[in-house]
Tab-separated table of C-alpha atoms and ligand atoms in Angstrom:
chain	number	residue	atom	x	y	z
A	1	MET	CA	-18.242	-219.691	149.552
A	2	PRO	CA	-15.687	-216.943	148.832
A	3	ALA	CA	-12.659	-216.784	151.119
A	4	TYR	CA	-13.533	-213.203	152.152
A	5	ASP	CA	-16.718	-211.251	152.744
A	6	VAL	CA	-15.124	-207.939	151.842
A	7	LEU	CA	-12.097	-207.081	149.702
A	8	VAL	CA	-10.818	-203.508	150.092
A	9	ILE	CA	-8.581	-201.998	147.404
A	10	GLY	CA	-6.226	-199.276	148.689
A	11	SER	CA	-4.620	-198.358	152.010
A	12	GLY	CA	-5.256	-194.613	152.232
A	13	ALA	CA	-7.540	-193.156	154.889
A	14	SER	CA	-10.681	-194.342	153.089
A	15	GLY	CA	-9.512	-197.932	152.558
A	16	LEU	CA	-8.234	-198.263	156.118
A	17	ALA	CA	-11.457	-196.812	157.581
A	18	ALA	CA	-13.518	-199.132	155.376
A	19	ALA	CA	-11.514	-202.243	156.239
A	20	LEU	CA	-11.666	-201.516	159.950
A	21	SER	CA	-15.415	-200.834	159.893
A	22	ALA	CA	-16.144	-203.973	157.868
A	23	GLU	CA	-14.086	-206.072	160.259
A	24	ARG	CA	-15.790	-204.524	163.287
A	25	SER	CA	-19.121	-205.407	161.639
A	26	GLY	CA	-18.063	-209.059	161.741
A	27	ALA	CA	-16.814	-209.513	158.168
A	28	ARG	CA	-13.805	-211.496	156.981
A	29	VAL	CA	-11.787	-208.756	155.305
A	30	ALA	CA	-8.793	-208.591	152.979
A	31	LEU	CA	-7.100	-205.331	152.022
A	32	ALA	CA	-4.940	-205.260	148.884
A	33	THR	CA	-2.832	-202.244	148.078
A	34	LYS	CA	-0.457	-201.274	145.305
A	35	GLY	CA	2.699	-200.533	147.289
A	36	SER	CA	3.435	-200.646	150.998
A	37	ILE	CA	0.512	-200.165	153.383
A	38	GLN	CA	1.951	-196.703	154.229
A	39	SER	CA	1.970	-195.478	150.642
A	40	CYS	CA	-0.954	-193.117	149.862
A	41	ASN	CA	-1.952	-189.472	149.445
A	42	SER	CA	-3.816	-189.412	152.736
A	43	ALA	CA	-0.606	-189.490	154.764
A	44	LYS	CA	0.642	-186.381	152.915
A	45	ALA	CA	-2.366	-184.274	153.949
A	46	GLN	CA	-1.185	-181.470	156.148
A	47	GLY	CA	-3.856	-178.823	156.624
A	48	GLY	CA	-6.672	-180.550	158.439
A	49	ILE	CA	-10.166	-181.996	158.503
A	50	GLN	CA	-13.455	-180.108	158.654
A	51	ALA	CA	-16.197	-180.636	161.242
A	52	ALA	CA	-18.689	-178.118	162.642
A	53	PHE	CA	-17.684	-177.731	166.288
A	54	GLY	CA	-17.670	-173.916	166.608
A	55	ASP	CA	-20.400	-172.234	168.719
A	56	ASP	CA	-21.476	-170.254	165.651
A	57	ASP	CA	-21.413	-173.297	163.369
A	58	SER	CA	-23.629	-176.249	162.440
A	59	PRO	CA	-23.640	-179.218	160.040
A	60	GLU	CA	-26.229	-177.275	157.993
A	61	GLN	CA	-23.857	-174.306	157.667
A	62	HIS	CA	-21.044	-176.684	156.714
A	63	ALA	CA	-23.315	-178.230	154.045
A	64	GLU	CA	-24.244	-174.794	152.732
A	65	ASP	CA	-20.541	-173.906	152.349
A	66	VAL	CA	-19.924	-177.150	150.415
A	67	TRP	CA	-22.876	-176.391	148.138
A	68	LYS	CA	-21.592	-172.889	147.373
A	69	SER	CA	-17.952	-173.971	146.941
A	70	SER	CA	-19.056	-176.723	144.549
A	71	HIS	CA	-20.872	-174.029	142.547
A	72	GLU	CA	-24.104	-175.908	143.292
A	73	THR	CA	-22.932	-179.141	141.679
A	74	ALA	CA	-22.536	-181.401	144.750
A	75	ASN	CA	-24.978	-184.232	145.538
A	76	MET	CA	-26.701	-182.781	148.617
A	77	GLU	CA	-27.749	-186.191	149.930
A	78	LEU	CA	-24.075	-187.122	150.192
A	79	VAL	CA	-23.174	-183.683	151.561
A	80	THR	CA	-25.792	-183.939	154.321
A	81	VAL	CA	-24.306	-187.280	155.389
A	82	LEU	CA	-20.789	-185.824	155.230
A	83	THR	CA	-21.454	-182.792	157.388
A	84	SER	CA	-23.879	-184.347	159.871
A	85	GLU	CA	-21.548	-187.287	160.600
A	86	ALA	CA	-18.421	-185.119	160.776
A	87	PRO	CA	-18.421	-184.649	164.585
A	88	SER	CA	-18.869	-188.394	165.218
A	89	ALA	CA	-16.135	-189.166	162.678
A	90	ILE	CA	-13.792	-186.932	164.678
A	91	HIS	CA	-14.685	-188.681	167.941
A	92	TRP	CA	-14.129	-192.074	166.269
A	93	LEU	CA	-10.645	-190.946	165.194
A	94	GLU	CA	-9.961	-189.763	168.746
A	95	GLU	CA	-10.943	-193.178	170.073
A	96	LEU	CA	-8.339	-194.615	167.693
A	97	GLY	CA	-5.716	-192.307	169.187
A	98	VAL	CA	-5.674	-189.177	166.984
A	99	GLU	CA	-4.924	-186.136	169.145
A	100	PHE	CA	-6.286	-183.008	167.485
A	101	THR	CA	-4.617	-179.728	168.407
A	102	ARG	CA	-6.548	-178.038	171.212
A	103	GLU	CA	-6.722	-174.569	172.731
A	104	ASN	CA	-8.879	-172.860	175.364
A	105	GLY	CA	-10.531	-176.140	176.302
A	106	GLY	CA	-11.737	-176.875	172.762
A	107	TYR	CA	-10.342	-177.723	169.348
A	108	ARG	CA	-8.077	-175.227	167.609
A	109	LEU	CA	-10.217	-174.344	164.581
A	110	ALA	CA	-9.079	-172.528	161.431
A	111	ARG	CA	-11.141	-171.097	158.575
A	112	CYS	CA	-10.382	-172.646	155.234
A	113	GLY	CA	-11.061	-171.377	151.735
A	114	GLY	CA	-14.769	-171.069	150.913
A	115	ALA	CA	-15.824	-171.577	154.559
A	116	THR	CA	-17.963	-169.034	156.410
A	117	ARG	CA	-16.874	-170.307	159.833
A	118	LYS	CA	-13.732	-171.572	161.548
A	119	ARG	CA	-14.144	-175.324	161.116
A	120	LEU	CA	-10.808	-176.944	160.335
A	121	LEU	CA	-9.356	-179.277	162.982
A	122	GLN	CA	-5.657	-179.961	162.782
A	123	VAL	CA	-2.947	-182.162	164.186
A	124	GLY	CA	-0.198	-179.541	163.821
A	125	ASP	CA	0.365	-179.670	160.060
A	126	ARG	CA	0.668	-183.475	159.847
A	127	THR	CA	-3.055	-184.221	160.082
A	128	GLY	CA	-3.089	-186.900	157.378
A	129	HIS	CA	-0.044	-188.593	158.863
A	130	ALA	CA	-1.682	-188.767	162.312
A	131	ILE	CA	-4.990	-190.064	160.943
A	132	THR	CA	-3.482	-192.755	158.701
A	133	LYS	CA	-1.105	-193.900	161.425
A	134	ALA	CA	-3.958	-194.395	163.899
A	135	LEU	CA	-6.075	-196.210	161.291
A	136	ARG	CA	-3.145	-198.365	160.185
A	137	ASP	CA	-2.306	-199.354	163.755
A	138	ALA	CA	-5.934	-200.410	164.276
A	139	VAL	CA	-6.066	-202.384	161.012
A	140	GLU	CA	-2.769	-204.101	161.780
A	141	ALA	CA	-4.083	-205.085	165.217
A	142	SER	CA	-7.269	-206.515	163.681
A	143	THR	CA	-8.036	-209.726	161.760
A	144	VAL	CA	-7.836	-207.929	158.385
A	145	THR	CA	-5.514	-209.740	155.938
A	146	VAL	CA	-3.239	-207.104	154.403
A	147	LEU	CA	-1.765	-207.768	150.946
A	148	PRO	CA	0.901	-205.149	150.141
A	149	ASN	CA	2.480	-204.855	146.669
A	150	SER	CA	-0.746	-206.262	145.231
A	151	PRO	CA	-2.190	-203.829	142.671
A	152	LEU	CA	-5.677	-204.576	141.390
A	153	ARG	CA	-5.311	-205.659	137.758
A	154	GLY	CA	-8.695	-207.194	137.022
A	155	LEU	CA	-12.140	-207.641	138.550
A	156	ASP	CA	-14.522	-210.334	137.346
A	157	GLU	CA	-18.104	-210.529	138.414
A	158	GLY	CA	-18.686	-212.562	141.463
A	159	TRP	CA	-16.295	-210.931	142.690
A	160	LYS	CA	-12.942	-212.393	141.661
A	161	ALA	CA	-10.038	-209.990	141.827
A	162	THR	CA	-6.524	-210.301	140.516
A	163	VAL	CA	-4.326	-208.370	142.943
A	164	GLY	CA	-0.636	-208.685	142.149
A	165	GLU	CA	0.220	-212.382	142.338
A	166	HIS	CA	-3.002	-213.254	144.197
A	167	GLU	CA	-6.484	-214.272	143.067
A	168	VAL	CA	-8.949	-213.170	145.755
A	169	GLU	CA	-12.648	-214.072	145.878
A	170	ALA	CA	-14.938	-211.893	147.966
A	171	SER	CA	-18.699	-211.343	148.230
A	172	THR	CA	-18.266	-207.563	148.088
A	173	VAL	CA	-15.516	-205.178	147.005
A	174	ILE	CA	-14.707	-201.678	148.257
A	175	LEU	CA	-12.720	-199.542	145.840
A	176	ALA	CA	-10.625	-197.018	147.796
A	177	ALA	CA	-7.735	-196.506	145.381
A	178	GLY	CA	-7.700	-192.694	145.333
A	179	GLY	CA	-7.420	-190.306	142.398
A	180	ARG	CA	-5.255	-189.941	139.301
A	181	CYS	CA	-3.483	-186.590	139.584
A	182	PHE	CA	0.061	-187.981	139.610
A	183	LYS	CA	-0.505	-189.644	136.238
A	184	GLU	CA	-2.474	-186.720	134.827
A	185	ALA	CA	0.357	-184.315	135.741
A	186	GLU	CA	2.862	-186.564	133.975
A	187	VAL	CA	0.712	-186.552	130.834
A	188	ARG	CA	0.366	-182.749	130.980
A	189	GLY	CA	4.047	-182.202	131.797
A	190	GLU	CA	3.085	-180.404	135.016
A	191	LEU	CA	3.882	-180.645	138.702
A	192	SER	CA	1.592	-182.494	141.110
A	193	THR	CA	1.292	-182.736	144.886
A	194	ASN	CA	0.328	-186.412	144.588
A	195	HIS	CA	2.208	-189.584	145.459
A	196	PRO	CA	3.261	-191.834	142.540
A	197	GLY	CA	0.506	-194.385	143.236
A	198	ALA	CA	-2.222	-191.905	142.242
A	199	THR	CA	-2.666	-193.200	138.716
A	200	GLY	CA	-6.391	-193.963	138.366
A	201	GLU	CA	-6.356	-197.470	136.875
A	202	VAL	CA	-8.881	-198.776	139.409
A	203	THR	CA	-11.429	-196.215	138.233
A	204	GLN	CA	-10.866	-197.485	134.708
A	205	ILE	CA	-11.347	-201.115	135.822
A	206	ALA	CA	-14.671	-200.111	137.441
A	207	LEU	CA	-15.775	-198.184	134.344
A	208	ASP	CA	-14.915	-201.197	132.174
A	209	ALA	CA	-17.065	-203.353	134.474
A	210	GLY	CA	-19.974	-200.965	133.816
A	211	ALA	CA	-19.858	-198.585	136.797
A	212	GLU	CA	-21.092	-195.021	136.317
A	213	ALA	CA	-18.953	-191.987	137.073
A	214	ARG	CA	-19.486	-188.237	137.266
A	215	ASP	CA	-17.349	-185.092	136.923
A	216	LEU	CA	-14.238	-187.080	136.008
A	217	ASP	CA	-13.013	-184.129	133.943
A	218	ALA	CA	-13.059	-181.789	136.973
A	219	LEU	CA	-9.508	-181.822	138.316
A	220	GLN	CA	-8.509	-179.463	141.090
A	221	TYR	CA	-5.409	-177.297	141.164
A	222	HIS	CA	-4.104	-176.535	144.636
A	223	PRO	CA	-3.723	-172.744	144.549
A	224	ASN	CA	-0.410	-172.867	146.383
A	225	GLY	CA	2.118	-175.259	144.970
A	226	GLY	CA	5.650	-174.436	146.068
A	227	SER	CA	7.587	-172.742	143.209
A	228	TRP	CA	10.967	-172.099	144.767
A	229	PRO	CA	13.465	-173.347	145.997
A	230	GLN	CA	13.649	-176.158	143.466
A	231	ASN	CA	13.263	-178.944	146.019
A	232	MET	CA	9.957	-177.377	147.164
A	233	GLN	CA	8.435	-177.462	143.665
A	234	GLY	CA	5.165	-179.440	143.769
A	235	TYR	CA	4.987	-179.206	147.571
A	236	SER	CA	1.479	-178.229	148.654
A	237	ILE	CA	1.830	-175.179	150.879
A	238	PRO	CA	-0.945	-175.770	153.443
A	239	GLU	CA	-4.034	-173.635	153.001
A	240	THR	CA	-3.747	-172.984	156.723
A	241	THR	CA	-0.954	-170.500	155.891
A	242	ARG	CA	-3.731	-168.337	154.423
A	243	ALA	CA	-6.123	-169.245	157.245
A	244	TYR	CA	-3.543	-167.818	159.646
A	245	GLY	CA	-2.999	-164.569	157.743
A	246	ALA	CA	-0.768	-165.152	154.694
A	247	VAL	CA	-1.997	-163.292	151.590
A	248	LEU	CA	-1.324	-163.565	147.867
A	249	LEU	CA	0.478	-160.599	146.305
A	250	ASN	CA	1.420	-159.767	142.722
A	251	ALA	CA	4.765	-158.413	141.501
A	252	ASP	CA	3.758	-154.898	142.661
A	253	GLY	CA	2.940	-156.134	146.153
A	254	GLU	CA	-0.825	-155.740	145.584
A	255	GLU	CA	-3.479	-158.174	146.848
A	256	PHE	CA	-5.342	-159.327	143.750
A	257	THR	CA	-7.844	-161.849	145.148
A	258	ASP	CA	-9.543	-162.993	148.361
A	259	SER	CA	-6.881	-165.374	149.603
A	260	LEU	CA	-9.552	-167.478	151.340
A	261	GLY	CA	-11.936	-167.809	148.396
A	262	PRO	CA	-12.935	-171.217	146.950
A	263	ARG	CA	-9.942	-173.151	145.630
A	264	ASP	CA	-10.777	-172.954	141.938
A	265	VAL	CA	-11.395	-169.200	142.158
A	266	VAL	CA	-8.085	-168.527	143.929
A	267	ALA	CA	-6.117	-170.791	141.562
A	268	GLN	CA	-7.678	-169.096	138.516
A	269	ALA	CA	-6.956	-165.629	139.949
A	270	ILE	CA	-3.252	-166.529	140.230
A	271	VAL	CA	-3.127	-167.868	136.661
A	272	ASP	CA	-4.906	-164.713	135.393
A	273	GLU	CA	-2.600	-162.365	137.317
A	274	VAL	CA	0.452	-164.031	135.807
A	275	ALA	CA	-1.161	-163.904	132.330
A	276	LYS	CA	-1.635	-160.132	132.817
A	277	GLY	CA	2.119	-159.827	133.299
A	278	LYS	CA	1.768	-159.116	137.024
A	279	GLY	CA	3.467	-162.268	138.228
A	280	VAL	CA	7.085	-162.934	139.092
A	281	GLN	CA	9.521	-165.548	137.783
A	282	THR	CA	11.402	-168.154	139.736
A	283	PRO	CA	15.167	-168.299	139.176
A	284	ASP	CA	14.540	-171.283	136.843
A	285	GLY	CA	11.980	-169.347	134.796
A	286	ARG	CA	8.684	-170.671	136.185
A	287	PRO	CA	5.650	-168.412	136.687
A	288	ALA	CA	4.772	-167.472	140.271
A	289	VAL	CA	3.200	-164.915	142.604
A	290	TYR	CA	4.122	-164.125	146.185
A	291	LEU	CA	2.530	-165.695	149.243
A	292	ASP	CA	3.274	-163.250	152.042
A	293	THR	CA	3.811	-165.684	154.894
A	294	THR	CA	5.561	-163.017	156.992
A	295	ARG	CA	2.071	-161.896	158.102
A	296	ILE	CA	1.507	-165.167	160.014
A	297	ALA	CA	1.925	-164.702	163.774
A	298	ARG	CA	4.940	-166.670	165.015
A	299	GLU	CA	2.830	-168.494	167.628
A	300	ASP	CA	0.249	-169.619	165.034
A	301	ALA	CA	3.040	-170.824	162.754
A	302	GLU	CA	4.752	-172.744	165.512
A	303	ILE	CA	1.515	-174.486	166.590
A	304	SER	CA	-0.140	-175.069	163.214
A	305	LEU	CA	2.643	-174.977	160.598
A	306	PRO	CA	5.765	-176.542	162.142
A	307	TYR	CA	6.301	-179.066	159.326
A	308	MET	CA	5.953	-176.426	156.610
A	309	LEU	CA	8.439	-174.178	158.462
A	310	ARG	CA	10.897	-177.046	158.819
A	311	ARG	CA	10.640	-177.964	155.137
A	312	TYR	CA	11.259	-174.387	153.948
A	313	ARG	CA	13.938	-173.585	156.480
A	314	SER	CA	15.893	-176.695	155.591
A	315	ALA	CA	15.638	-175.579	151.944
A	316	GLY	CA	17.206	-172.246	152.974
A	317	VAL	CA	14.096	-170.014	153.128
A	318	ASP	CA	12.427	-168.737	156.313
A	319	PRO	CA	8.732	-168.093	155.499
A	320	LEU	CA	8.338	-165.933	158.603
A	321	ALA	CA	11.141	-163.631	157.403
A	322	GLU	CA	10.459	-163.511	153.641
A	323	LYS	CA	7.608	-164.005	151.191
A	324	ILE	CA	7.569	-167.330	149.361
A	325	LEU	CA	6.877	-168.058	145.686
A	326	THR	CA	3.834	-170.062	144.667
A	327	TYR	CA	1.786	-171.190	141.643
A	328	PRO	CA	-1.174	-173.594	141.253
A	329	VAL	CA	-0.345	-177.283	140.974
A	330	LEU	CA	-2.435	-180.346	140.048
A	331	HIS	CA	-3.843	-181.778	143.263
A	332	TYR	CA	-7.188	-183.569	143.414
A	333	GLN	CA	-9.745	-185.476	141.369
A	334	ASN	CA	-13.076	-183.820	142.245
A	335	GLY	CA	-15.280	-186.351	140.461
A	336	GLY	CA	-15.324	-190.147	140.440
A	337	LEU	CA	-17.548	-193.209	140.669
A	338	VAL	CA	-21.208	-192.522	141.374
A	339	ILE	CA	-22.180	-193.675	144.889
A	340	ASP	CA	-25.253	-193.605	147.114
A	341	THR	CA	-25.275	-192.706	150.809
A	342	ASP	CA	-24.021	-196.230	151.674
A	343	ALA	CA	-21.083	-195.649	149.297
A	344	LYS	CA	-22.527	-198.276	146.929
A	345	THR	CA	-21.621	-197.812	143.282
A	346	THR	CA	-23.993	-198.600	140.425
A	347	LEU	CA	-22.508	-202.138	140.354
A	348	ASP	CA	-24.060	-204.703	142.705
A	349	GLY	CA	-21.717	-205.556	145.557
A	350	VAL	CA	-19.156	-202.882	144.667
A	351	TYR	CA	-18.614	-199.870	146.931
A	352	ALA	CA	-16.357	-196.839	146.546
A	353	CYS	CA	-15.094	-194.284	149.055
A	354	GLY	CA	-12.570	-191.470	149.242
A	355	GLU	CA	-11.125	-189.659	146.251
A	356	ILE	CA	-12.167	-192.397	143.800
A	357	ALA	CA	-15.852	-191.554	144.443
A	358	GLY	CA	-17.715	-188.558	143.002
A	359	GLY	CA	-20.593	-186.334	144.060
A	360	THR	CA	-19.695	-185.228	147.578
A	361	HIS	CA	-17.676	-182.238	146.363
A	362	GLY	CA	-19.369	-181.692	143.007
A	363	ARG	CA	-16.886	-180.065	140.652
A	364	ASN	CA	-14.860	-178.195	143.296
A	365	ARG	CA	-13.818	-179.613	146.675
A	366	MET	CA	-13.260	-177.498	149.758
A	367	MET	CA	-10.056	-178.108	151.630
A	368	GLY	CA	-10.431	-180.389	154.653
A	369	ASN	CA	-13.442	-182.246	153.266
A	370	SER	CA	-11.480	-185.037	151.622
A	371	LEU	CA	-10.058	-186.578	154.780
A	372	LEU	CA	-13.541	-186.195	156.223
A	373	GLU	CA	-15.100	-187.945	153.227
A	374	CYS	CA	-12.585	-190.800	153.629
A	375	VAL	CA	-13.634	-191.400	157.229
A	376	VAL	CA	-17.393	-190.818	156.887
A	377	PHE	CA	-17.878	-192.811	153.677
A	378	GLY	CA	-15.115	-195.311	154.475
A	379	ARG	CA	-17.035	-196.283	157.619
A	380	ARG	CA	-20.328	-196.404	155.730
A	381	ALA	CA	-18.828	-198.498	152.927
A	382	GLY	CA	-17.306	-200.956	155.418
A	383	ARG	CA	-20.559	-201.438	157.320
A	384	ALA	CA	-22.737	-201.687	154.213
A	385	ALA	CA	-20.387	-204.114	152.422
A	386	ALA	CA	-20.214	-206.342	155.517
A	387	THR	CA	-24.010	-206.381	155.771
A	388	ALA	CA	-24.475	-207.083	152.061
A	389	ALA	CA	-21.967	-209.953	152.226
A	390	ARG	CA	-24.143	-211.695	154.825
A	391	GLN	CA	-27.291	-211.568	152.655
B	1	FAD	C1	-0.073	-183.104	149.584
B	1	FAD	C2	-1.525	-183.269	149.882
B	1	FAD	C3	-2.107	-182.543	150.896
B	1	FAD	C4	-3.478	-182.703	151.185
B	1	FAD	N1	-4.030	-182.029	152.243
B	1	FAD	C5	-5.319	-182.295	152.604
B	1	FAD	C6	-5.881	-181.736	153.781
B	1	FAD	O1	-5.224	-181.009	154.524
B	1	FAD	N2	-7.156	-182.054	154.089
B	1	FAD	C7	-7.935	-182.882	153.320
B	1	FAD	O2	-9.087	-183.137	153.652
B	1	FAD	N3	-7.416	-183.427	152.199
B	1	FAD	C8	-6.137	-183.161	151.830
B	1	FAD	N4	-5.603	-183.748	150.708
B	1	FAD	C9	-6.444	-184.656	149.936
B	1	FAD	C10	-6.591	-185.972	150.662
B	1	FAD	O3	-5.432	-186.269	151.387
B	1	FAD	C11	-6.816	-187.118	149.693
B	1	FAD	O4	-7.734	-186.777	148.700
B	1	FAD	C12	-7.401	-188.301	150.436
B	1	FAD	O5	-6.616	-188.557	151.558
B	1	FAD	C13	-7.489	-189.486	149.527
B	1	FAD	O6	-7.661	-190.620	150.301
B	1	FAD	P1	-7.984	-191.989	149.604
B	1	FAD	O7	-8.028	-193.009	150.664
B	1	FAD	O8	-9.182	-191.834	148.743
B	1	FAD	O9	-6.756	-192.206	148.598
B	1	FAD	P2	-5.193	-192.338	148.903
B	1	FAD	O10	-4.843	-191.832	150.247
B	1	FAD	O11	-4.493	-191.759	147.729
B	1	FAD	O12	-4.986	-193.906	148.920
B	1	FAD	C14	-5.182	-194.670	147.754
B	1	FAD	C15	-4.585	-196.025	147.999
B	1	FAD	O13	-4.899	-196.887	146.900
B	1	FAD	C16	-3.725	-197.550	146.471
B	1	FAD	N5	-3.866	-197.914	145.066
B	1	FAD	C17	-3.822	-197.140	143.975
B	1	FAD	N6	-3.980	-197.877	142.858
B	1	FAD	C18	-4.136	-199.167	143.273
B	1	FAD	C19	-4.313	-200.403	142.612
B	1	FAD	N7	-4.320	-200.519	141.276
B	1	FAD	N8	-4.443	-201.526	143.366
B	1	FAD	C20	-4.381	-201.489	144.723
B	1	FAD	N9	-4.190	-200.326	145.394
B	1	FAD	C21	-4.077	-199.190	144.672
B	1	FAD	C22	-2.615	-196.545	146.753
B	1	FAD	O14	-1.350	-197.159	146.784
B	1	FAD	C23	-3.072	-196.026	148.112
B	1	FAD	O15	-2.691	-196.889	149.149
B	1	FAD	C24	-4.248	-183.591	150.406
B	1	FAD	C25	-3.655	-184.313	149.372
B	1	FAD	C26	-2.304	-184.168	149.110
B	1	FAD	C27	-1.697	-184.952	147.987
């Protein structure tokens, strides 16, 4: 009998949600992660998490927005699960201690790119930090065995995993190791918003074991990477700046695109504007356009963008007093391992959730749906893997 029922790979939001859910379903769970348990992309997420709570909104409307933003490439079975379970995922996070920003007796909701309604919940602009901290605290208080500094190196059928110095046997495995945009940016000689652990080798291990993937070529550029000052290069300026009124301007001060369009459309519009010679240059010669953040109301900025303000002000720029410079930057792996609605891959006993999985966003993810995917499919993966391990 294997030592564990469920082995989870990765300690981002999806891995933590999966481990916790598997443990709460009665499984003996181990979680192995590449670096420290804190190290992940999820903790860097600032903007927020989508869920249809507005009076004029519904899970169906949310699903419709995903479908359109994905340019009709998303798997609608997965999308229906994502949007219909979003409100309960939020309540689950609240039970774990996440305090979403509130106003007028309800959640403070922002409209993100590609959305037809205000649907983005926030915890100031440290949403990912708050969510991962609550999940981590719960995992650390549980019976889950955590193996830090234990990167997955090999997976043999059965399942026997080599994680760092350990050999771990488990009935089922949940792959939650995130995307590959840090590595991809290095190869391309570009900037990335990602943490250094986002290198994609776990996807390759799954592919080598025979798993199917989809849309792996579809990488997302965040429209608003920081371009200047130098120490803000690669910083992802939260999309909520645009939700709260910031607009993109060319060198002549003209708006050249809908600043709240789908991510790929906005990123392409910036690249095209610069190619037309209507961009500006940073002092170190990089291409950029302006993001006019002076249009954000001070109160909105103080409630929903305090971290962004602090970062820029300590770099010597006040975004409420002057426009900032921005250019698209490599950000997110849209595609990934094929999963079903239980987050099961095409390999028996192997599950995948979070950025490593494909289908939920098709070829273009909307902002705020990745953290949501981590929680919704992390929980589903944990429960399903625990159940399968008992059979
Ligand atoms: C700067 C930034 C801002 C963002 N803002 C938002 C936002 O506002 N809203 C939103 O919804 N999404 C946002 N995203 C996207 C979202 O945060 C991520 O896509 C999502 O959190 C990924 O979660 P994950 O659990 O799949 O992967 P991650 O959080 O990246 O975690 C992957 C884990 O796997 C581990 N790992 C990697 N390789 C191995 C290996 N070989 N063996 C063992 N462990 C391994 C890593 O160390 C890490 O612990 C943002 C992303 C970034 C980078």
